[in-house]
Structures are given as C-alpha cells and as structure tokens.
Coordinates of C-alpha atoms and ligand atoms in Angstrom, one line a residue:
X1 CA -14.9 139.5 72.6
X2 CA -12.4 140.4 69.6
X3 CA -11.8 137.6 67.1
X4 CA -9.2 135.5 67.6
X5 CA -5.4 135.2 66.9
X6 CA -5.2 132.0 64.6
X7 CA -2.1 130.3 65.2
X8 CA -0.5 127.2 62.8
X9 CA 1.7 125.4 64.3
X10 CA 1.5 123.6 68.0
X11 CA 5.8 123.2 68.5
X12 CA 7.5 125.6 70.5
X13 CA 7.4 128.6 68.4
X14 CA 3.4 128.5 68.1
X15 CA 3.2 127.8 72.0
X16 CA 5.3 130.6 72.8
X17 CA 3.4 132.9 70.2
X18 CA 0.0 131.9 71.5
X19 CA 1.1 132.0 75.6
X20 CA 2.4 135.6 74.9
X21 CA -0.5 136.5 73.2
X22 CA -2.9 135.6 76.2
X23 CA -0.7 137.0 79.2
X24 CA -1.7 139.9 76.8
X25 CA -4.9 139.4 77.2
X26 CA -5.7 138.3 73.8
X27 CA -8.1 135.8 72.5
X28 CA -5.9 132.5 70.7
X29 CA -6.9 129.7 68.6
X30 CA -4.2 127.2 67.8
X31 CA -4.1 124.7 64.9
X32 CA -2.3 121.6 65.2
X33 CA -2.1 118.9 62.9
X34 CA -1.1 116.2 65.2
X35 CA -3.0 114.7 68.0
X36 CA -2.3 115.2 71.5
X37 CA 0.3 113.0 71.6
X38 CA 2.3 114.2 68.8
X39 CA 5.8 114.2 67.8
X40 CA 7.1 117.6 66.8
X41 CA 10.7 118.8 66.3
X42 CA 10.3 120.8 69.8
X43 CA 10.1 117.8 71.9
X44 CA 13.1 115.5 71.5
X45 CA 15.9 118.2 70.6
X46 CA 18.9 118.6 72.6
X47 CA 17.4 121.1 75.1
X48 CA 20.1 123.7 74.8
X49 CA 19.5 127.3 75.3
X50 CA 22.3 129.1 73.5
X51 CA 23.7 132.8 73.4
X52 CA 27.0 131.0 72.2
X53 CA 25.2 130.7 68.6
X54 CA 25.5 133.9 67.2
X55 CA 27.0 132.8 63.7
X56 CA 24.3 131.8 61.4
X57 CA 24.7 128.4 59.6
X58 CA 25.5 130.2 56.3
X59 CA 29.0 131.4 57.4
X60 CA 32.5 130.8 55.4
X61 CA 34.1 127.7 55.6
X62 CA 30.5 125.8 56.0
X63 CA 30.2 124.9 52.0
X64 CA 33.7 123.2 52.4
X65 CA 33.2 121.6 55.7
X66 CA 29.9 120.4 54.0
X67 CA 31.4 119.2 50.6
X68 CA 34.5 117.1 53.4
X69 CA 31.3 115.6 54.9
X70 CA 29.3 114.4 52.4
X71 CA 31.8 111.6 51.4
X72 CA 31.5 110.3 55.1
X73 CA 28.6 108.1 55.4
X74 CA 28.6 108.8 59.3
X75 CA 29.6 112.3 59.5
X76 CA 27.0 115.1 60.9
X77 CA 25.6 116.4 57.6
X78 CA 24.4 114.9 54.3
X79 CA 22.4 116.0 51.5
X80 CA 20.9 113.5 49.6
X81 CA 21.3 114.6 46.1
X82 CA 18.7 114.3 44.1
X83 CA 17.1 116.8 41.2
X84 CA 14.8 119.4 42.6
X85 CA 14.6 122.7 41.8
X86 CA 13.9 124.5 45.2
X87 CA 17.2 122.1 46.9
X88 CA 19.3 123.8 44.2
X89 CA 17.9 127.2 45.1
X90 CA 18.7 126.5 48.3
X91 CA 22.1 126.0 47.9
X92 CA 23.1 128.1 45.5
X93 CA 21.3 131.0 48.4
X94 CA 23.5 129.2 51.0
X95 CA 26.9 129.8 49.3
X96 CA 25.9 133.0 48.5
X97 CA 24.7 134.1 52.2
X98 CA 28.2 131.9 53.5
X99 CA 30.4 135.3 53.9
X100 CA 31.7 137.6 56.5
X101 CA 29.5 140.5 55.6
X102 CA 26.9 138.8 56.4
X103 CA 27.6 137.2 59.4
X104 CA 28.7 140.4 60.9
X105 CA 25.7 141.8 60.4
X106 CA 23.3 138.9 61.9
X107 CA 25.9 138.2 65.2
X108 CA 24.7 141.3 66.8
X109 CA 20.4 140.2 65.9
X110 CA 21.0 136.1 66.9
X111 CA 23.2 137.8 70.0
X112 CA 20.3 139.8 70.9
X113 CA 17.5 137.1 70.6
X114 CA 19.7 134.9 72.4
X115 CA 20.1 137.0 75.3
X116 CA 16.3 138.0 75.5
X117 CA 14.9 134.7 75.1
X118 CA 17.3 133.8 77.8
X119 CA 16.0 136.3 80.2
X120 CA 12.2 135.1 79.1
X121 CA 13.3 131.6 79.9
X122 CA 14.0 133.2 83.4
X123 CA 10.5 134.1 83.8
X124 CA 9.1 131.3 82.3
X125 CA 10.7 129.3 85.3
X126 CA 8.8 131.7 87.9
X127 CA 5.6 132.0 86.3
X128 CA 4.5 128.9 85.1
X129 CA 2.6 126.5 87.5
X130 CA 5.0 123.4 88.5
X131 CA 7.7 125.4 86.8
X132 CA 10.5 123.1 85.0
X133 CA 14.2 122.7 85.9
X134 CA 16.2 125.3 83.8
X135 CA 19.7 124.8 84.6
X136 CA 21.6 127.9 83.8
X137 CA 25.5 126.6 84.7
X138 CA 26.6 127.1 81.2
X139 CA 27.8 125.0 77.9
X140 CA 30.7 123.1 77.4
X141 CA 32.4 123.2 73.9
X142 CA 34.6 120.0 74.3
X143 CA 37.9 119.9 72.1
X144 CA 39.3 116.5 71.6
X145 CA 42.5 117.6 69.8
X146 CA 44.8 120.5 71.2
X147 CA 43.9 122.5 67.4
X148 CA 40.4 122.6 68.1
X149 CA 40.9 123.7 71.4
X150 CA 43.2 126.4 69.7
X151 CA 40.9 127.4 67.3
X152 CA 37.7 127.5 70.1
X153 CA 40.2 130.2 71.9
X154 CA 40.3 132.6 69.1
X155 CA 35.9 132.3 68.8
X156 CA 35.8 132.7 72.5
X157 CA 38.0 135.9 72.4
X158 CA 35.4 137.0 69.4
X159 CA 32.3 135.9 71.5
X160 CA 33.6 138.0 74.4
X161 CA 33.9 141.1 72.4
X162 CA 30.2 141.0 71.6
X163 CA 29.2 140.7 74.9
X164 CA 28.8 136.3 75.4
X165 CA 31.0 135.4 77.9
X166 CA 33.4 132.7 77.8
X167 CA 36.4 130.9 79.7
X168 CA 38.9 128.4 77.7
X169 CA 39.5 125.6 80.4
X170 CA 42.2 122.5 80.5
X171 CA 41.0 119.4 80.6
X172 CA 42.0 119.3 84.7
X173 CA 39.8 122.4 84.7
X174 CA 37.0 121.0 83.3
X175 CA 37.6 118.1 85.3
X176 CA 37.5 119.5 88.5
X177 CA 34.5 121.2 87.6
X178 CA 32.6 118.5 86.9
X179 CA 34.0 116.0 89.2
X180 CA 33.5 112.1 88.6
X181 CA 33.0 112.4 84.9
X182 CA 35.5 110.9 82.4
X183 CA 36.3 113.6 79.8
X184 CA 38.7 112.4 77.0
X185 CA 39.7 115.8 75.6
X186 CA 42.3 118.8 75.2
X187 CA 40.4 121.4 77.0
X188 CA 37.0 123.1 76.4
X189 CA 35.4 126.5 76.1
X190 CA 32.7 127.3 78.7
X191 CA 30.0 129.5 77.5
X192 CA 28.4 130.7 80.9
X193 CA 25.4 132.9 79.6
X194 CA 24.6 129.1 78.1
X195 CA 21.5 126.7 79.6
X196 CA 19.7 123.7 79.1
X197 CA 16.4 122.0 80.1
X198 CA 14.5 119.2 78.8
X199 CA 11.9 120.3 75.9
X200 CA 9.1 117.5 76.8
X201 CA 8.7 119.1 80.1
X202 CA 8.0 122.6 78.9
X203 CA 6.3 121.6 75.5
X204 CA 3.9 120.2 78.3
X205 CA 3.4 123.0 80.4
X206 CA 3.0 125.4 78.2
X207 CA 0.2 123.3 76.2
X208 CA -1.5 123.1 79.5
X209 CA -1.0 126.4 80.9
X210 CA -2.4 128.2 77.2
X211 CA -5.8 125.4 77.9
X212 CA -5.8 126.9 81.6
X213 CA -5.5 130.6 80.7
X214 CA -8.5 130.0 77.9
X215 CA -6.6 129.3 74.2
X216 CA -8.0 126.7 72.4
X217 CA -5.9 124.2 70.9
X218 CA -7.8 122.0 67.8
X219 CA -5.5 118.8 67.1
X220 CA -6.0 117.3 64.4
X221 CA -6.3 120.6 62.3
X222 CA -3.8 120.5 59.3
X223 CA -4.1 124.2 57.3
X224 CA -4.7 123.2 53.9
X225 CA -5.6 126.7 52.5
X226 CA -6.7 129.9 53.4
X227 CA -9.7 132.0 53.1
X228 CA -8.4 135.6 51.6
X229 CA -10.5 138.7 50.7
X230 CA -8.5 141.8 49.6
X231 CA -4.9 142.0 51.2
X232 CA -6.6 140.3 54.4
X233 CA -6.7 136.8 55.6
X234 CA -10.5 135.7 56.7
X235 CA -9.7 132.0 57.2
X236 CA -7.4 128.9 57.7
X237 CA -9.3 126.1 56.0
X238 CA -8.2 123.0 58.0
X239 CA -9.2 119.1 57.7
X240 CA -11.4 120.2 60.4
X241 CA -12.8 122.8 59.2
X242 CA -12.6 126.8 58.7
X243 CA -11.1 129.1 61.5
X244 CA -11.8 132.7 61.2
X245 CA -10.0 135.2 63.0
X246 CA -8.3 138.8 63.3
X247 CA -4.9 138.0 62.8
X248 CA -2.9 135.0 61.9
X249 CA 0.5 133.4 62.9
X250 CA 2.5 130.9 60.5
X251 CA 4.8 128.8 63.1
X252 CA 4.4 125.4 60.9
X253 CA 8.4 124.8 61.8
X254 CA 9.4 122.8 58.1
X255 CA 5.8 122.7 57.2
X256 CA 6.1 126.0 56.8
X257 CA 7.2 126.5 52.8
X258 CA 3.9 124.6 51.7
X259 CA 1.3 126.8 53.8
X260 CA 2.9 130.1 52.6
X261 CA 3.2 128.8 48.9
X262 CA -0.9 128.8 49.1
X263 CA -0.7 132.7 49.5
X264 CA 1.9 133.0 47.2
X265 CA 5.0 133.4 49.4
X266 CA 8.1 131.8 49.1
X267 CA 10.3 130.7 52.4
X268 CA 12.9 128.4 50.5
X269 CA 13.6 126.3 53.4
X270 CA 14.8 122.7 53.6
X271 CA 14.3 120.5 56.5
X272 CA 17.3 120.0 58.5
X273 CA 16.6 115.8 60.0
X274 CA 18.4 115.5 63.3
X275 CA 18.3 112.3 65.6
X276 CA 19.0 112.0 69.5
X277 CA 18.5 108.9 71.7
X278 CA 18.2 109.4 75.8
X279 CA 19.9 107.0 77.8
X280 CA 17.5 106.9 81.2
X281 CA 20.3 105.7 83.4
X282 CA 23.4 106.5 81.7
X283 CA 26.6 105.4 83.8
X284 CA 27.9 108.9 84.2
X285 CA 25.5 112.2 84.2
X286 CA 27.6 115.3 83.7
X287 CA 26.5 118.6 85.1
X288 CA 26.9 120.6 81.9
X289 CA 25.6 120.1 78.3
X290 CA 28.2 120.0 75.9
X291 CA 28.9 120.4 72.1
X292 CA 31.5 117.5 70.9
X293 CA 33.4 120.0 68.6
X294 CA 34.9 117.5 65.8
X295 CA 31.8 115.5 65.8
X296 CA 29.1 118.3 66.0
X297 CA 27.4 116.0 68.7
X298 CA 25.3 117.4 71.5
X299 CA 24.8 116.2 75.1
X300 CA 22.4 117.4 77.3
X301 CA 21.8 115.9 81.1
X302 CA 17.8 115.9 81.7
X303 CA 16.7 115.1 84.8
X304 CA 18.3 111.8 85.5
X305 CA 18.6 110.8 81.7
X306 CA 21.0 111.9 79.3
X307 CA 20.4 113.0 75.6
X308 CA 22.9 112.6 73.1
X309 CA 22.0 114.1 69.3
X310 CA 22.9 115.3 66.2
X311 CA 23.7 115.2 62.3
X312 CA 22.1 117.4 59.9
X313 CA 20.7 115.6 57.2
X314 CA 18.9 117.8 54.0
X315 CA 16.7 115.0 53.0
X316 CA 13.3 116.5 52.4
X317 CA 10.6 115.9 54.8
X318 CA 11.3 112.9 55.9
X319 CA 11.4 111.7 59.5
X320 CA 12.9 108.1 58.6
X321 CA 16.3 106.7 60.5
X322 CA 20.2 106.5 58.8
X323 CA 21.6 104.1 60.7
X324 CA 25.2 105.0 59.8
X325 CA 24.9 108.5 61.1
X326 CA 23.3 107.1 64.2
X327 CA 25.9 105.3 64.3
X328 CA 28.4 108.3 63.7
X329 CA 26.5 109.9 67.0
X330 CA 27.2 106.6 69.3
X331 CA 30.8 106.4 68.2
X332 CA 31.9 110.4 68.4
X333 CA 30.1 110.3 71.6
X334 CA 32.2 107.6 73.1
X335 CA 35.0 109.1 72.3
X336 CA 35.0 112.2 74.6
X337 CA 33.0 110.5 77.2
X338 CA 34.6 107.1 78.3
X339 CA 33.2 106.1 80.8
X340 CA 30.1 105.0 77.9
X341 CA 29.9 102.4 75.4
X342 CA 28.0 101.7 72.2
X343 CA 26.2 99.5 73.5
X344 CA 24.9 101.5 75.9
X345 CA 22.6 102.8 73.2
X346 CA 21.2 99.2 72.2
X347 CA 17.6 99.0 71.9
X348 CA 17.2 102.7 72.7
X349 CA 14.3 104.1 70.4
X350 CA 15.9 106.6 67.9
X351 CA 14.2 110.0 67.6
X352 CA 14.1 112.1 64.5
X353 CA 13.1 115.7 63.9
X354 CA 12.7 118.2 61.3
X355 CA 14.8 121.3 62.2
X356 CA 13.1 124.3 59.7
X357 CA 16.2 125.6 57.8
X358 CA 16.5 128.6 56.1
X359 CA 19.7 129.1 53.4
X360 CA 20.9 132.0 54.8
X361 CA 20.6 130.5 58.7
X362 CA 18.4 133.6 60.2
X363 CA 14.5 132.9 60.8
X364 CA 11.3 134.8 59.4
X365 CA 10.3 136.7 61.4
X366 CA 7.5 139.8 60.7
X367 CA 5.0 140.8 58.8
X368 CA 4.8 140.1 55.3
X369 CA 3.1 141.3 51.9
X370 CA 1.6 138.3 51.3
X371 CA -1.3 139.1 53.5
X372 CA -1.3 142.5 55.8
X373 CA -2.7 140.6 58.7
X374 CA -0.1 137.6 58.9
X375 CA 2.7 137.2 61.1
X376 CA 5.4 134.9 59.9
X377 CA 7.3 132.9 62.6
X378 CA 9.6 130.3 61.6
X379 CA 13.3 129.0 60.3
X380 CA 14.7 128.6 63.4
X381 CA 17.0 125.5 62.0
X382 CA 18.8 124.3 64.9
X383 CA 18.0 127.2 67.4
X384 CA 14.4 127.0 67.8
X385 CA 14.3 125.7 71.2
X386 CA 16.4 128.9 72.1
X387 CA 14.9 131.7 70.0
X388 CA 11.2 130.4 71.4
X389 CA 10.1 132.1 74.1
X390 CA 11.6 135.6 72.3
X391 CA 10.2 134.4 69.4
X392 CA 6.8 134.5 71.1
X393 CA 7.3 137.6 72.7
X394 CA 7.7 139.5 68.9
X395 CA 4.8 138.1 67.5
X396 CA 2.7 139.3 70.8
X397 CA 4.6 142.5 70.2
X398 CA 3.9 143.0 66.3
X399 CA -0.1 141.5 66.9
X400 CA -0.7 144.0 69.6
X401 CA 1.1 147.2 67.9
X402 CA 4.0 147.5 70.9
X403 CA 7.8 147.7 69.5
X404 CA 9.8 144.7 69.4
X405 CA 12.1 143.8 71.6
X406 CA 15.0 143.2 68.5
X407 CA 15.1 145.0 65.4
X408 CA 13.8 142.7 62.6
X409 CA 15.5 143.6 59.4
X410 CA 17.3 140.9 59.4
X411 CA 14.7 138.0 59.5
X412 CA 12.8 139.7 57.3
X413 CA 10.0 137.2 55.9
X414 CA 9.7 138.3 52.5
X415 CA 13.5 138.7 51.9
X416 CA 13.4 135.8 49.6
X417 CA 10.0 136.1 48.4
Ligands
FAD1 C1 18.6 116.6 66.9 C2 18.1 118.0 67.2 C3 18.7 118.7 68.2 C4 18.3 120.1 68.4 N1 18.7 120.7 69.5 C5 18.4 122.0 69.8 C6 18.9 122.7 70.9 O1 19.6 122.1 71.7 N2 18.5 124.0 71.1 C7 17.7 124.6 70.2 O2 17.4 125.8 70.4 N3 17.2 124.0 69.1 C8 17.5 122.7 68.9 N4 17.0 122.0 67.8 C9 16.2 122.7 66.8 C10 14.7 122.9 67.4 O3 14.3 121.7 67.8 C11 13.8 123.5 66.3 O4 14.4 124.6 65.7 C12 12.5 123.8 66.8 O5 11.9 122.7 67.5 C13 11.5 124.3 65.8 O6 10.3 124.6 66.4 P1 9.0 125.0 65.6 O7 7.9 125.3 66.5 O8 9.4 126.1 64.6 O9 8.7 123.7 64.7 P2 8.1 122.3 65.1 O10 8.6 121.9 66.5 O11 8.4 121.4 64.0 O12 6.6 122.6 65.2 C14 5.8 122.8 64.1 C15 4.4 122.3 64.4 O13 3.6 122.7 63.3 C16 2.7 121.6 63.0 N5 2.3 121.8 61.6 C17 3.0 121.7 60.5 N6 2.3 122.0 59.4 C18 1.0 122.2 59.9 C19 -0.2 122.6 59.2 N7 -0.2 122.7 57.9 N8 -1.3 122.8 60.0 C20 -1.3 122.7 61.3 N9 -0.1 122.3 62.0 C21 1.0 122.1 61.3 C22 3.6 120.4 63.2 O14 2.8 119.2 63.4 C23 4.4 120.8 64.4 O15 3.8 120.3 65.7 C24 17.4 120.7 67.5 C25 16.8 120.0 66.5 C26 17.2 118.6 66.3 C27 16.6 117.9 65.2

C-alpha cells in the first residue's frame, strides 16, 4: 500500500479532505489535537450553507462599518487593540484588499465554490450511512427597517446577475411563508440556492464514516514540527509521535499560521471568535435560517432546537466569553423575533469558536512553495461550514493529479507569503 496522505486538522475542512481522499481510494492518516470529544470551530457554528456569500469580508465600506462598531461594546465586531505586529499587518492587508476590484474578481471563485459544495452537500445526503437532514428551502436576509430592506434589493438584483437567485419579500410575504412565526421586520431577501443543517450531526458522520472506510484518525496528536528533506515533507512530528507519509494536508482552521511558520510560510490570519447558544425548545421554530441584517445575527432551526449566533471578535486565540456582545446577540435577536425573550437564553451554555480569517477574506487553498508535497487548506473565516465539502473535493483533486473543480488563483496559499 502507498504511504499515506497526512492530514492536520480534524474540523470540517480536514474531514472533508480526508473522506474525499478515501472514496478515491487513497490511504489517510488524520491528526487531531483534541480528543474525541473535542470542541472545534466546525461543530457549534450556525449551520448555514451559503451561495448568498459571494463578497469577501475585505469589501468597501467594511473598514468604516468596523471603525462605527468598535465604540459599541455589544455590536457584532471588536478588535481588541493591543500592540502586535502581525494584527497590524493584518489590518493594514485588510484595508488594502477592501475595494471593488477586488471583490469583482473573487464573487465569481466564492460563487463557484458555493454552488459546488452545495451540490456535494447533495450527495453527501445520499451517500452517507444515516444521512443527516439538509434542508435546502433557502435563507432569509431579515430587514428590520424599510432602508435596509432598500438596500438588500439592490444586492439581490446584483446576486441575480451572477447567477444566485433571489426574491425581495414583504413582511406579509415572508409571513405567510412561514406561518405561525412572529417576524418584526420591513421585508426580507430570500436567497433560494441557500441551506442549512446542523454541524454536530455531520462532524459526526463523517468522523465515523472515514473510521468505517479505513482512515485513521490519532487524537490527541498536536503537529509541533515537521520532518523536511529537500523541498519534500517526510514527517509531522506530533506530541504523539512522528507521522510519515506521501503527501500532506494543512486544515488546522486558526491553528493554521503557527504550523506553516515552522516551514517558513506565512498565512497572516487572525482568528475571528464567534459565539452561538441553542435554545432546545424555543417557543417558535421558523422554517428558514435567517441573517438579522442590522445586527449581523444568525438563526438557524436544527432539528427541534434553534441556534442563534454571531459577533466577530479579533481577539487572538482565545475561546473565552464577552458577555456584552452575548448580550448584543440576545437583544438583536429579540428584536426581529418576538415571540422570544432574553431570558429565554438564561442558563443556556455559551459556545465560542475560532473562525480562521484571512485579511483579504478568500481561503488558501493549493499547493505551496514552502514544501512541493503540501496542500494548504484553510481561511475559510465565516464560510467554512459551506466551502467544506468543495474544499475536500480540491485537495482530493490536487493530491491525486485530476483538475479542480474551481480555478485557484485566487486563494492562492502563498499570496502573502
Ligand atoms: C458563531 C459562528 C457561526 C458560524 N456560522 C457559519 C455558517 O453558518 N456557515 C459557514 O459556512 N461557516 C460558519 N462559521 C465558520 C465555520 O465554523 C468555520 O469557517 C469552519 O468551522 C472552519 O473549519 P476548519 O476545519 O478550517 O477549522 P476548525 O473547525 O477550527 O478545525 C481545525 C481543527 O484543527 C485542529 N488543530 C489545530 N491545530 C492543530 C495542530 N497543530 N495539530 C493537530 N490538530 C490541530 C483543531 O483542534 C481543530 O479540530 C461560523 C463560525 C462561528 C464562530
């Protein structure tokens, strides 16, 4: 048997990667520096599979929206300022990547992942054993004010030009779609190419169905270092040891920056700390997920719970709880849906997770210089739920010498190496 494909990372990028890799027949090993029961990004995100996010973070109008929130100690984004070198990096990369030219050229390359992961997400449902409930009825952006909802027309008229469909609804419209939820709002867009489905579930079946098709998973395996000789990786050195292989995969989500500085590559990322809380019996349970537009909230129906998430906080790597923006969540949330209170929430445990951010908001994605047999796949910031499955389906592509299904140029790895 060939030597393995070594993969780091065990959230949903890594899972894809390695599941891809074996319905090709190859032979995976996937390092994991949690146990079992670990927390990851990947498992208590908003569930949302979205073709409606084709503008990268880095767009214009994002550094002033930014600069407006900062002063607002329960608005949805934060950067705790502080003096470090790579944060001003960072920034300064983000304001320069925040223009038009550049987000015309990445729509058409986050469009296209979208669309295919979508469709993988599709077979996903067929193909693996107990499947998972995918629901594929669409996303609601929910306007609370008549000028959001004006200015949500004019993106849906650009969204349909590039081929993501989308219908601006009343409030009665949205109303009678959903019938028996309380909406509090001035109309919506409906993206319909949209979806959502609850993370846990398929974080666990695809960790079991890679162990049933013959991967093996080590937990507890944090990648330290690497073994190099030449331009070729030998080894990832772990805390449990040394794990030889063929080819290797770096899906480390914001872990990422630290294991590619060993081989000298820089991925400026900055972790993106997001919180949701689910409400197991929440008074209401719409049909659709929704995006609060004002409040940059999400709300996605699972099953019979409901999870409500958000903020964007650039505090390093750093998984610990703001109250006030938690706060900011319950309170916008309330708002548009209110039929719920505040206390609803009480005593609900409050999740956190490190979305990987890149400053120019498009992933890596390829091959790199640092090492000729390493894939790079990660930066997904707060699309890596969505961009999984097609993420998985590159790195198969690039590891076993087919084309890819998306032209990479744009999410090229070593762009800011
Ligand atoms: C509140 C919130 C809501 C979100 N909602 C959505 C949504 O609706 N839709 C969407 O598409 N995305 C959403 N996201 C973003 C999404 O969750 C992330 O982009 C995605 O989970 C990133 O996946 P990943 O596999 O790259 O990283 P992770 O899930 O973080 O996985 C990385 C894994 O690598 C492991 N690891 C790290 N370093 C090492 C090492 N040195 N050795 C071995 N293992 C290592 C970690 O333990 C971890 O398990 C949301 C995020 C947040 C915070």
């Amino acid at each position: 048997m060939s030597a393995p494909v070594v993969i780091v990372g065990g959230g949903i990028v890594g899972l894809s990667a390695a599941y891809e890799l074996l319905r090709r027949g190859r032979s995976v090993v996937l390092l994991e520096k949690g146990a079992p029961d670990h927390d990851s990004c990947s498992l208590g995100n908003a569930g949302m599979i979205v073709p409606s996010h084709f503008v990268p973070l880095a767009a214009p109008g994002m550094v002033m929206l930014g600069l407006k929130w900062m002063f607002d100690g329960e608005s949805p984004f934060w950067v705790r300022p502080r003096l470090d070198l790579d944060l001003a990096r960072w920034g300064w990369k983000f304001w320069r990547s925040s223009n038009q030219r550049h987000v015309d050229r990445c729509t058409p390359v986050l469009r296209d992942l979208n669309l295919r992961s979508r469709e993988i997400f599709l077979r996903h449902r067929q193909e693996l054993p107990g499947s998972f409930a995918l629901e594929t009825v669409g996303l609601l952006a929910l306007c609370r004010t008549q000028e959001t909802l004006d200015h949500e027309a004019v993106f849906a008229a650009k969204s349909n030009a590039v081929g993501v469909p989308t219908e601006v609804l009343s409030a009665a419209e949205v109303r009678r779609r959903d019938p028996g939820i309380d909406y509090a709002i001035a109309g919506a867009v409906m993206f319909t190419k949209d979806a959502h489905l609850d993370p846990r579930e398929l974080v666990k079946l695809l960790t079991s169905e890679i162990q049933r098709l013959g991967g093996r998973i080590v937990w507890n395996a944090e990648v330290t270092g690497w073994r190099k000789e030449g331009a070729r990786l030998k080894a990832a050195v772990t805390t449990a040891g040394e794990f030889a292989g063929e080819t290797f995969v770096l899906a480390a989500g914001a872990w990422s920056p630290a294991a590619a500085e060993a081989l000298g590559l820089r991925i400026p990322m900055q972790a993106g700390k997001g919180y949701s809380m689910r409400l197991p019996h929440p008074v209401q349970r719409p049909k659709y997920c929704s995006l609060l537009m004002e409040a940059r909230v999400a709300v996605t129906p699972m099953g019979d719970a409901l999870t409500v998430g958000g903020t964007m906080e650039i505090t390093g790597n750093d998984l610990s709880v703001n109250p006030a923006r938690v706060r900011g969540i319950r309170k916008a949330f309330v708002k548009y849906y209110p039929a719920f209170k505040e206390s609803d929430f009480t005593e609900l445990p409050i999740w956190s997770g490190l979305r990987p951010c890149p400053p120019d908001g498009m992933p890596y994605l390829g091959r790199t210089r640092a090492a000729e047999n390493l894939v790079v796949a990660t930066g997904h910031s707060m699309m890596g739920l969505s961009l999984g499955p097609v993420t998985g389906e590159i790195v198969a592509q690039l590891v076993c010498g087919e084309p890819t299904s998306v032209a990479l140029a744009e999410v090229d790895p070593d762009r800011h190496a």
